[in-house]
Amino acid sequence: MPVLRRLVTLTAEDGEVHDALLEIDERAARARSRASGRRTAVVHVHGIMGNFLVGTLRFYPAPLARSGFPVLVLETRMGNVGQLFGQAIFDEAIRDIEAAVRWLREEEGFDHVVLSGYSSGATLATRFAATHHVPELRGLVCLGNPWGLPQSMQTRAARYGAMPPYEELVETVRRAIGADPDAPERDRLFVVERSRGPSTRPPDSEVYTYRTWWHSRGPNATAAMAFRQIGQVWAPVLLVQGTDDEVVRFEEAVALAQVARRAGNRDVTVMRIDGAGHSFAGHEIATMDAVLSWLRRRA
């Protein structure tokens, strides 16, 4: 039986509507449910500007589904052009994950869930796991999770010579919006060149409004700092990290694991993918083997 893909619509508590893609192999899911006594699904969250084409790991859901773990690939208000039009406030996107977990429980009858996220989506999943009591949570899987989104951007800005520099941008945004969330300048659009690479080409640049940048990359955006959140995650944690990641250093995964362990979490695993970059391209098999071996023992 092939993996089936079903587009579903999720409505968050504040009325925001987003799409999600459920990938499921019914036969494999039934077999795993009989073997484990649980009906477990995975909620996977995109990275920056994520949608079903970019900002996620497209190789990821189908192998999980074929192994008996249905995957709900979730679009959030952080995706598509959310950062451009102002609604991509990091901590508000938590409501979209709430809607996904609720839908799996109430509409599909899943009694356990694993949260998964890629890049900034991993940071968002970490924030959700840290701040929400979800009794059915079986684990948190983070792929390329930065130590903190603000810290990661500041480090890259220094490495590539971003324009404007991070410190200059902090002062510009602070002066523009101050403490007023309704300041007229809050939705002003700007580009940071050489933010993700050494050139001024679009792939090496990032685009935000002042408000979306402040709430996800600004120095006070604690919700977007995984190191401030992961110590409150009680469920098992898997951190999958490539050694050649050009966006998130391998040492960041090790440091996040240390924070979680020192806070008392006894089930924290770092999976090292040698030679893998941020997209895990060319290392898909090793990445899936790492995730599936972990899931089979815990979910």
mmCIF file of C-alpha atoms in Angstrom:
data_model
loop_
_atom_site.group_PDB
_atom_site.id
_atom_site.type_symbol
_atom_site.label_atom_id
_atom_site.label_comp_id
_atom_site.label_asym_id
_atom_site.label_seq_id
_atom_site.Cartn_x
_atom_site.Cartn_y
_atom_site.Cartn_z
ATOM 1 C CA MET A 1 0.000 0.000 0.000
ATOM 2 C CA PRO A 2 1.513 3.379 -0.982
ATOM 3 C CA VAL A 3 1.836 6.361 1.295
ATOM 4 C CA LEU A 4 -1.347 8.410 1.017
ATOM 5 C CA ARG A 5 -1.236 12.194 1.163
ATOM 6 C CA ARG A 6 -4.230 14.175 2.344
ATOM 7 C CA LEU A 7 -4.478 17.959 2.503
ATOM 8 C CA VAL A 8 -6.279 19.174 5.624
ATOM 9 C CA THR A 9 -7.189 22.612 6.909
ATOM 10 C CA LEU A 10 -6.479 23.583 10.507
ATOM 11 C CA THR A 11 -8.018 26.490 12.371
ATOM 12 C CA ALA A 12 -6.171 27.886 15.383
ATOM 13 C CA GLU A 13 -7.970 29.247 18.433
ATOM 14 C CA ASP A 14 -7.487 32.824 17.239
ATOM 15 C CA GLY A 15 -9.084 32.023 13.875
ATOM 16 C CA GLU A 16 -5.917 31.767 11.778
ATOM 17 C CA VAL A 17 -6.323 29.117 9.077
ATOM 18 C CA HIS A 18 -3.464 27.062 7.657
ATOM 19 C CA ASP A 19 -3.000 23.938 5.592
ATOM 20 C CA ALA A 20 -1.305 20.732 6.622
ATOM 21 C CA LEU A 21 -0.396 17.591 4.709
ATOM 22 C CA LEU A 22 -1.035 14.230 6.327
ATOM 23 C CA GLU A 23 1.208 11.458 4.990
ATOM 24 C CA ILE A 24 0.077 8.007 6.124
ATOM 25 C CA ASP A 25 0.543 4.353 5.257
ATOM 26 C CA GLU A 26 -2.576 2.839 6.792
ATOM 27 C CA ARG A 27 -1.290 -0.728 6.874
ATOM 28 C CA ALA A 28 2.029 0.230 8.479
ATOM 29 C CA ALA A 29 0.252 2.463 11.003
ATOM 30 C CA ARG A 30 -2.075 -0.366 12.022
ATOM 31 C CA ALA A 31 0.839 -2.787 12.391
ATOM 32 C CA ARG A 32 2.771 -0.390 14.610
ATOM 33 C CA SER A 33 -0.328 0.320 16.678
ATOM 34 C CA ARG A 34 -0.853 -3.412 17.300
ATOM 35 C CA ALA A 35 2.803 -3.855 18.249
ATOM 36 C CA SER A 36 3.051 -0.834 20.552
ATOM 37 C CA GLY A 37 -0.486 -0.485 21.891
ATOM 38 C CA ARG A 38 -0.420 3.183 20.849
ATOM 39 C CA ARG A 39 -1.579 5.225 17.874
ATOM 40 C CA THR A 40 1.326 7.624 17.405
ATOM 41 C CA ALA A 41 1.609 10.405 14.833
ATOM 42 C CA VAL A 42 4.333 12.942 14.132
ATOM 43 C CA VAL A 43 3.732 16.691 13.768
ATOM 44 C CA HIS A 44 6.501 18.200 11.643
ATOM 45 C CA VAL A 45 7.106 21.964 11.503
ATOM 46 C CA HIS A 46 8.792 23.808 8.622
ATOM 47 C CA GLY A 47 11.818 26.056 8.842
ATOM 48 C CA ILE A 48 12.132 29.690 7.740
ATOM 49 C CA MET A 49 9.552 30.813 5.174
ATOM 50 C CA GLY A 50 8.386 27.211 5.120
ATOM 51 C CA ASN A 51 5.705 25.790 2.888
ATOM 52 C CA PHE A 52 5.297 22.492 1.082
ATOM 53 C CA LEU A 53 8.055 23.370 -1.409
ATOM 54 C CA VAL A 54 10.766 25.064 0.662
ATOM 55 C CA GLY A 55 11.874 25.348 4.248
ATOM 56 C CA THR A 56 11.429 21.710 5.196
ATOM 57 C CA LEU A 57 12.930 18.279 4.557
ATOM 58 C CA ARG A 58 10.909 16.896 1.673
ATOM 59 C CA PHE A 59 12.530 13.466 1.976
ATOM 60 C CA TYR A 60 11.431 13.173 5.594
ATOM 61 C CA PRO A 61 7.684 12.351 5.917
ATOM 62 C CA ALA A 62 7.265 9.387 3.559
ATOM 63 C CA PRO A 63 9.852 7.041 5.163
ATOM 64 C CA LEU A 64 8.364 7.785 8.573
ATOM 65 C CA ALA A 65 4.881 6.998 7.259
ATOM 66 C CA ARG A 66 6.078 3.746 5.675
ATOM 67 C CA SER A 67 7.534 2.771 9.056
ATOM 68 C CA GLY A 68 4.160 3.224 10.753
ATOM 69 C CA PHE A 69 4.477 6.819 11.927
ATOM 70 C CA PRO A 70 1.953 9.038 10.106
ATOM 71 C CA VAL A 71 3.276 12.588 9.661
ATOM 72 C CA LEU A 72 1.234 15.781 9.676
ATOM 73 C CA VAL A 73 3.446 18.324 7.895
ATOM 74 C CA LEU A 74 2.285 21.634 9.270
ATOM 75 C CA GLU A 75 2.245 25.071 7.724
ATOM 76 C CA THR A 76 2.234 27.826 10.331
ATOM 77 C CA ARG A 77 1.846 31.584 10.219
ATOM 78 C CA MET A 78 5.649 31.681 10.032
ATOM 79 C CA GLY A 79 5.507 30.178 6.548
ATOM 80 C CA ASN A 80 5.078 31.511 3.042
ATOM 81 C CA VAL A 81 5.075 35.319 3.199
ATOM 82 C CA GLY A 82 4.203 35.598 6.888
ATOM 83 C CA GLN A 83 7.446 37.373 7.694
ATOM 84 C CA LEU A 84 6.776 39.848 4.904
ATOM 85 C CA PHE A 85 3.263 40.850 5.882
ATOM 86 C CA GLY A 86 3.642 41.006 9.615
ATOM 87 C CA GLN A 87 1.612 38.102 10.995
ATOM 88 C CA ALA A 88 4.625 35.864 11.588
ATOM 89 C CA ILE A 89 5.004 36.566 15.293
ATOM 90 C CA PHE A 90 7.022 33.656 16.611
ATOM 91 C CA ASP A 91 5.216 32.939 19.849
ATOM 92 C CA GLU A 92 1.789 33.248 18.236
ATOM 93 C CA ALA A 93 2.640 30.413 15.832
ATOM 94 C CA ILE A 94 2.412 28.086 18.836
ATOM 95 C CA ARG A 95 -1.361 28.187 18.279
ATOM 96 C CA ASP A 96 -0.904 26.502 14.920
ATOM 97 C CA ILE A 97 0.876 23.573 16.569
ATOM 98 C CA GLU A 98 -1.920 23.417 19.148
ATOM 99 C CA ALA A 99 -4.417 23.115 16.293
ATOM 100 C CA ALA A 100 -2.407 20.279 14.722
ATOM 101 C CA VAL A 101 -2.172 18.271 17.942
ATOM 102 C CA ARG A 102 -5.875 18.821 18.631
ATOM 103 C CA TRP A 103 -6.836 17.728 15.106
ATOM 104 C CA LEU A 104 -4.824 14.511 15.355
ATOM 105 C CA ARG A 105 -6.421 13.699 18.689
ATOM 106 C CA GLU A 106 -10.018 14.674 18.037
ATOM 107 C CA GLU A 107 -10.441 14.038 14.323
ATOM 108 C CA GLU A 108 -8.068 11.122 13.689
ATOM 109 C CA GLY A 109 -7.979 9.367 17.063
ATOM 110 C CA PHE A 110 -4.223 9.407 17.634
ATOM 111 C CA ASP A 111 -3.457 9.028 21.326
ATOM 112 C CA HIS A 112 0.265 9.883 21.218
ATOM 113 C CA VAL A 113 2.250 12.475 19.326
ATOM 114 C CA VAL A 114 5.890 13.240 18.539
ATOM 115 C CA LEU A 115 6.828 16.837 17.783
ATOM 116 C CA SER A 116 9.376 17.321 15.029
ATOM 117 C CA GLY A 117 10.864 20.455 13.538
ATOM 118 C CA TYR A 118 13.517 21.561 11.105
ATOM 119 C CA SER A 119 15.738 24.622 11.683
ATOM 120 C CA SER A 120 13.567 27.474 13.008
ATOM 121 C CA GLY A 121 10.679 24.986 12.980
ATOM 122 C CA ALA A 122 12.657 22.940 15.506
ATOM 123 C CA THR A 123 12.957 26.041 17.670
ATOM 124 C CA LEU A 124 9.195 26.523 17.448
ATOM 125 C CA ALA A 125 8.540 22.873 18.315
ATOM 126 C CA THR A 126 10.909 23.191 21.283
ATOM 127 C CA ARG A 127 9.034 26.252 22.518
ATOM 128 C CA PHE A 128 5.723 24.402 22.255
ATOM 129 C CA ALA A 129 7.027 21.342 24.121
ATOM 130 C CA ALA A 130 8.444 23.586 26.845
ATOM 131 C CA THR A 131 5.314 25.653 27.428
ATOM 132 C CA HIS A 132 2.429 23.229 26.843
ATOM 133 C CA HIS A 133 1.364 20.281 28.915
ATOM 134 C CA VAL A 134 0.617 17.546 26.379
ATOM 135 C CA PRO A 135 0.198 14.238 28.239
ATOM 136 C CA GLU A 136 0.352 12.256 24.986
ATOM 137 C CA LEU A 137 3.737 13.717 23.956
ATOM 138 C CA ARG A 138 6.200 10.904 23.278
ATOM 139 C CA GLY A 139 9.178 12.949 22.174
ATOM 140 C CA LEU A 140 10.724 15.972 20.485
ATOM 141 C CA VAL A 141 12.838 15.593 17.327
ATOM 142 C CA CYS A 142 14.976 18.590 16.322
ATOM 143 C CA LEU A 143 16.826 18.691 13.014
ATOM 144 C CA GLY A 144 19.310 21.547 12.692
ATOM 145 C CA ASN A 145 17.963 23.367 15.764
ATOM 146 C CA PRO A 146 19.925 26.594 16.443
ATOM 147 C CA TRP A 147 21.107 27.456 19.947
ATOM 148 C CA GLY A 148 18.919 30.531 19.529
ATOM 149 C CA LEU A 149 17.543 32.211 16.427
ATOM 150 C CA PRO A 150 18.824 35.664 17.459
ATOM 151 C CA GLN A 151 22.238 34.278 18.384
ATOM 152 C CA SER A 152 22.434 32.251 15.189
ATOM 153 C CA MET A 153 21.645 35.282 13.044
ATOM 154 C CA GLN A 154 24.133 37.452 14.921
ATOM 155 C CA THR A 155 26.871 34.852 14.433
ATOM 156 C CA ARG A 156 26.161 34.503 10.717
ATOM 157 C CA ALA A 157 26.005 38.269 10.302
ATOM 158 C CA ALA A 158 29.497 38.583 11.745
ATOM 159 C CA ARG A 159 30.819 35.676 9.686
ATOM 160 C CA TYR A 160 29.531 36.900 6.319
ATOM 161 C CA GLY A 161 29.627 40.655 6.893
ATOM 162 C CA ALA A 162 25.860 41.152 6.767
ATOM 163 C CA MET A 163 24.446 44.491 5.708
ATOM 164 C CA PRO A 164 23.159 46.037 7.820
ATOM 165 C CA PRO A 165 25.213 44.513 10.657
ATOM 166 C CA TYR A 166 23.226 42.891 13.456
ATOM 167 C CA GLU A 167 24.045 45.544 16.077
ATOM 168 C CA GLU A 168 23.052 48.360 13.730
ATOM 169 C CA LEU A 169 19.792 46.602 12.918
ATOM 170 C CA VAL A 170 18.970 46.209 16.615
ATOM 171 C CA GLU A 171 19.235 49.959 17.151
ATOM 172 C CA THR A 172 17.320 50.782 13.960
ATOM 173 C CA VAL A 173 14.387 48.557 14.893
ATOM 174 C CA ARG A 174 14.429 49.629 18.535
ATOM 175 C CA ARG A 175 14.190 53.279 17.553
ATOM 176 C CA ALA A 176 11.486 52.579 14.978
ATOM 177 C CA ILE A 177 9.052 50.588 17.087
ATOM 178 C CA GLY A 178 10.240 51.152 20.650
ATOM 179 C CA ALA A 179 7.810 49.621 23.118
ATOM 180 C CA ASP A 180 4.787 50.349 20.925
ATOM 181 C CA PRO A 181 3.579 47.190 19.114
ATOM 182 C CA ASP A 182 1.313 49.383 16.978
ATOM 183 C CA ALA A 183 4.031 51.773 15.855
ATOM 184 C CA PRO A 184 3.520 52.810 12.205
ATOM 185 C CA GLU A 185 7.004 51.576 11.279
ATOM 186 C CA ARG A 186 6.452 48.070 12.615
ATOM 187 C CA ASP A 187 5.474 46.643 9.211
ATOM 188 C CA ARG A 188 8.250 48.316 7.243
ATOM 189 C CA LEU A 189 9.959 45.784 5.003
ATOM 190 C CA PHE A 190 13.739 45.414 4.885
ATOM 191 C CA VAL A 191 16.404 43.089 3.523
ATOM 192 C CA VAL A 192 19.498 41.805 5.301
ATOM 193 C CA GLU A 193 22.109 40.991 2.666
ATOM 194 C CA ARG A 194 24.829 38.392 3.284
ATOM 195 C CA SER A 195 22.851 37.069 6.231
ATOM 196 C CA ARG A 196 22.971 33.400 5.194
ATOM 197 C CA GLY A 197 26.005 33.386 2.927
ATOM 198 C CA PRO A 198 28.878 35.429 1.493
ATOM 199 C CA SER A 199 27.094 36.925 -1.534
ATOM 200 C CA THR A 200 24.389 39.536 -2.061
ATOM 201 C CA ARG A 201 22.269 37.095 -4.067
ATOM 202 C CA PRO A 202 18.734 36.394 -2.777
ATOM 203 C CA PRO A 203 19.561 32.900 -1.392
ATOM 204 C CA ASP A 204 22.092 34.516 0.962
ATOM 205 C CA SER A 205 19.676 37.239 2.122
ATOM 206 C CA GLU A 206 16.707 37.429 4.471
ATOM 207 C CA VAL A 207 13.583 39.604 4.381
ATOM 208 C CA TYR A 208 11.502 40.730 7.370
ATOM 209 C CA THR A 209 9.307 43.469 8.669
ATOM 210 C CA TYR A 210 10.610 45.304 11.700
ATOM 211 C CA ARG A 211 8.061 43.579 13.933
ATOM 212 C CA THR A 212 8.589 40.039 12.669
ATOM 213 C CA TRP A 213 12.357 40.439 12.953
ATOM 214 C CA TRP A 214 12.141 41.829 16.500
ATOM 215 C CA HIS A 215 9.973 38.948 17.709
ATOM 216 C CA SER A 216 12.098 36.187 16.164
ATOM 217 C CA ARG A 217 15.648 37.556 15.721
ATOM 218 C CA GLY A 218 15.804 40.526 18.073
ATOM 219 C CA PRO A 219 17.922 40.409 21.259
ATOM 220 C CA ASN A 220 14.828 40.116 23.486
ATOM 221 C CA ALA A 221 13.150 37.335 21.513
ATOM 222 C CA THR A 222 13.562 34.751 24.273
ATOM 223 C CA ALA A 223 10.771 32.557 22.863
ATOM 224 C CA ALA A 224 12.987 32.011 19.799
ATOM 225 C CA MET A 225 16.000 30.958 21.868
ATOM 226 C CA ALA A 226 15.991 27.164 22.121
ATOM 227 C CA PHE A 227 18.539 27.211 24.943
ATOM 228 C CA ARG A 228 16.014 29.147 27.052
ATOM 229 C CA GLN A 229 13.298 26.567 26.342
ATOM 230 C CA ILE A 230 14.783 23.098 26.111
ATOM 231 C CA GLY A 231 15.383 22.793 29.844
ATOM 232 C CA GLN A 232 11.610 22.775 30.348
ATOM 233 C CA VAL A 233 11.014 19.855 27.953
ATOM 234 C CA TRP A 234 10.288 16.704 29.949
ATOM 235 C CA ALA A 235 9.758 14.343 26.987
ATOM 236 C CA PRO A 236 12.639 12.455 25.311
ATOM 237 C CA VAL A 237 14.651 14.718 22.993
ATOM 238 C CA LEU A 238 16.545 13.875 19.804
ATOM 239 C CA LEU A 239 18.890 16.463 18.269
ATOM 240 C CA VAL A 240 20.001 15.556 14.738
ATOM 241 C CA GLN A 241 22.855 17.717 13.508
ATOM 242 C CA GLY A 242 25.181 17.719 10.521
ATOM 243 C CA THR A 243 28.868 18.381 11.041
ATOM 244 C CA ASP A 244 29.105 20.585 7.921
ATOM 245 C CA ASP A 245 26.000 22.655 8.579
ATOM 246 C CA GLU A 246 26.631 26.144 7.244
ATOM 247 C CA VAL A 247 23.822 27.679 9.329
ATOM 248 C CA VAL A 248 23.889 25.778 12.647
ATOM 249 C CA ARG A 249 27.167 24.521 14.071
ATOM 250 C CA PHE A 250 27.325 20.945 15.405
ATOM 251 C CA GLU A 251 28.426 22.315 18.769
ATOM 252 C CA GLU A 252 25.041 24.024 19.138
ATOM 253 C CA ALA A 253 23.289 20.651 19.310
ATOM 254 C CA VAL A 254 25.776 19.441 21.912
ATOM 255 C CA ALA A 255 25.229 22.588 23.980
ATOM 256 C CA LEU A 256 21.426 22.268 23.801
ATOM 257 C CA ALA A 257 21.682 18.669 24.956
ATOM 258 C CA GLN A 258 23.770 19.745 27.929
ATOM 259 C CA VAL A 259 21.156 22.320 28.938
ATOM 260 C CA ALA A 260 18.384 19.716 28.797
ATOM 261 C CA ARG A 261 20.364 17.142 30.778
ATOM 262 C CA ARG A 262 21.372 19.618 33.464
ATOM 263 C CA ALA A 263 17.700 20.513 33.865
ATOM 264 C CA GLY A 264 16.937 16.874 34.657
ATOM 265 C CA ASN A 265 15.920 15.291 31.351
ATOM 266 C CA ARG A 266 17.478 11.825 31.366
ATOM 267 C CA ASP A 267 16.630 10.958 27.772
ATOM 268 C CA VAL A 268 18.479 13.365 25.488
ATOM 269 C CA THR A 269 20.275 12.091 22.386
ATOM 270 C CA VAL A 270 22.521 13.857 19.868
ATOM 271 C CA MET A 271 22.796 12.164 16.486
ATOM 272 C CA ARG A 272 25.835 13.326 14.505
ATOM 273 C CA ILE A 273 25.489 13.183 10.712
ATOM 274 C CA ASP A 274 29.040 13.416 9.369
ATOM 275 C CA GLY A 275 29.428 15.660 6.337
ATOM 276 C CA ALA A 276 25.804 16.826 6.289
ATOM 277 C CA GLY A 277 24.920 20.454 5.662
ATOM 278 C CA HIS A 278 21.846 22.321 6.860
ATOM 279 C CA SER A 279 19.491 20.646 4.362
ATOM 280 C CA PHE A 280 20.977 17.162 4.997
ATOM 281 C CA ALA A 281 21.228 16.791 1.192
ATOM 282 C CA GLY A 282 23.165 13.680 0.221
ATOM 283 C CA HIS A 283 22.770 12.307 3.734
ATOM 284 C CA GLU A 284 19.090 11.513 3.679
ATOM 285 C CA ILE A 285 19.511 7.792 4.451
ATOM 286 C CA ALA A 286 21.738 8.398 7.481
ATOM 287 C CA THR A 287 19.353 11.078 8.747
ATOM 288 C CA MET A 288 16.297 8.850 8.402
ATOM 289 C CA ASP A 289 18.098 5.908 10.016
ATOM 290 C CA ALA A 290 18.931 8.108 13.007
ATOM 291 C CA VAL A 291 15.370 9.365 13.429
ATOM 292 C CA LEU A 292 13.666 6.007 12.862
ATOM 293 C CA SER A 293 15.942 4.074 15.210
ATOM 294 C CA TRP A 294 15.144 6.634 17.925
ATOM 295 C CA LEU A 295 11.392 6.639 17.222
ATOM 296 C CA ARG A 296 11.087 2.855 17.261
ATOM 297 C CA ARG A 297 12.488 2.716 20.792
ATOM 298 C CA ARG A 298 10.313 5.519 22.169
ATOM 299 C CA ALA A 299 7.139 5.934 20.151
#
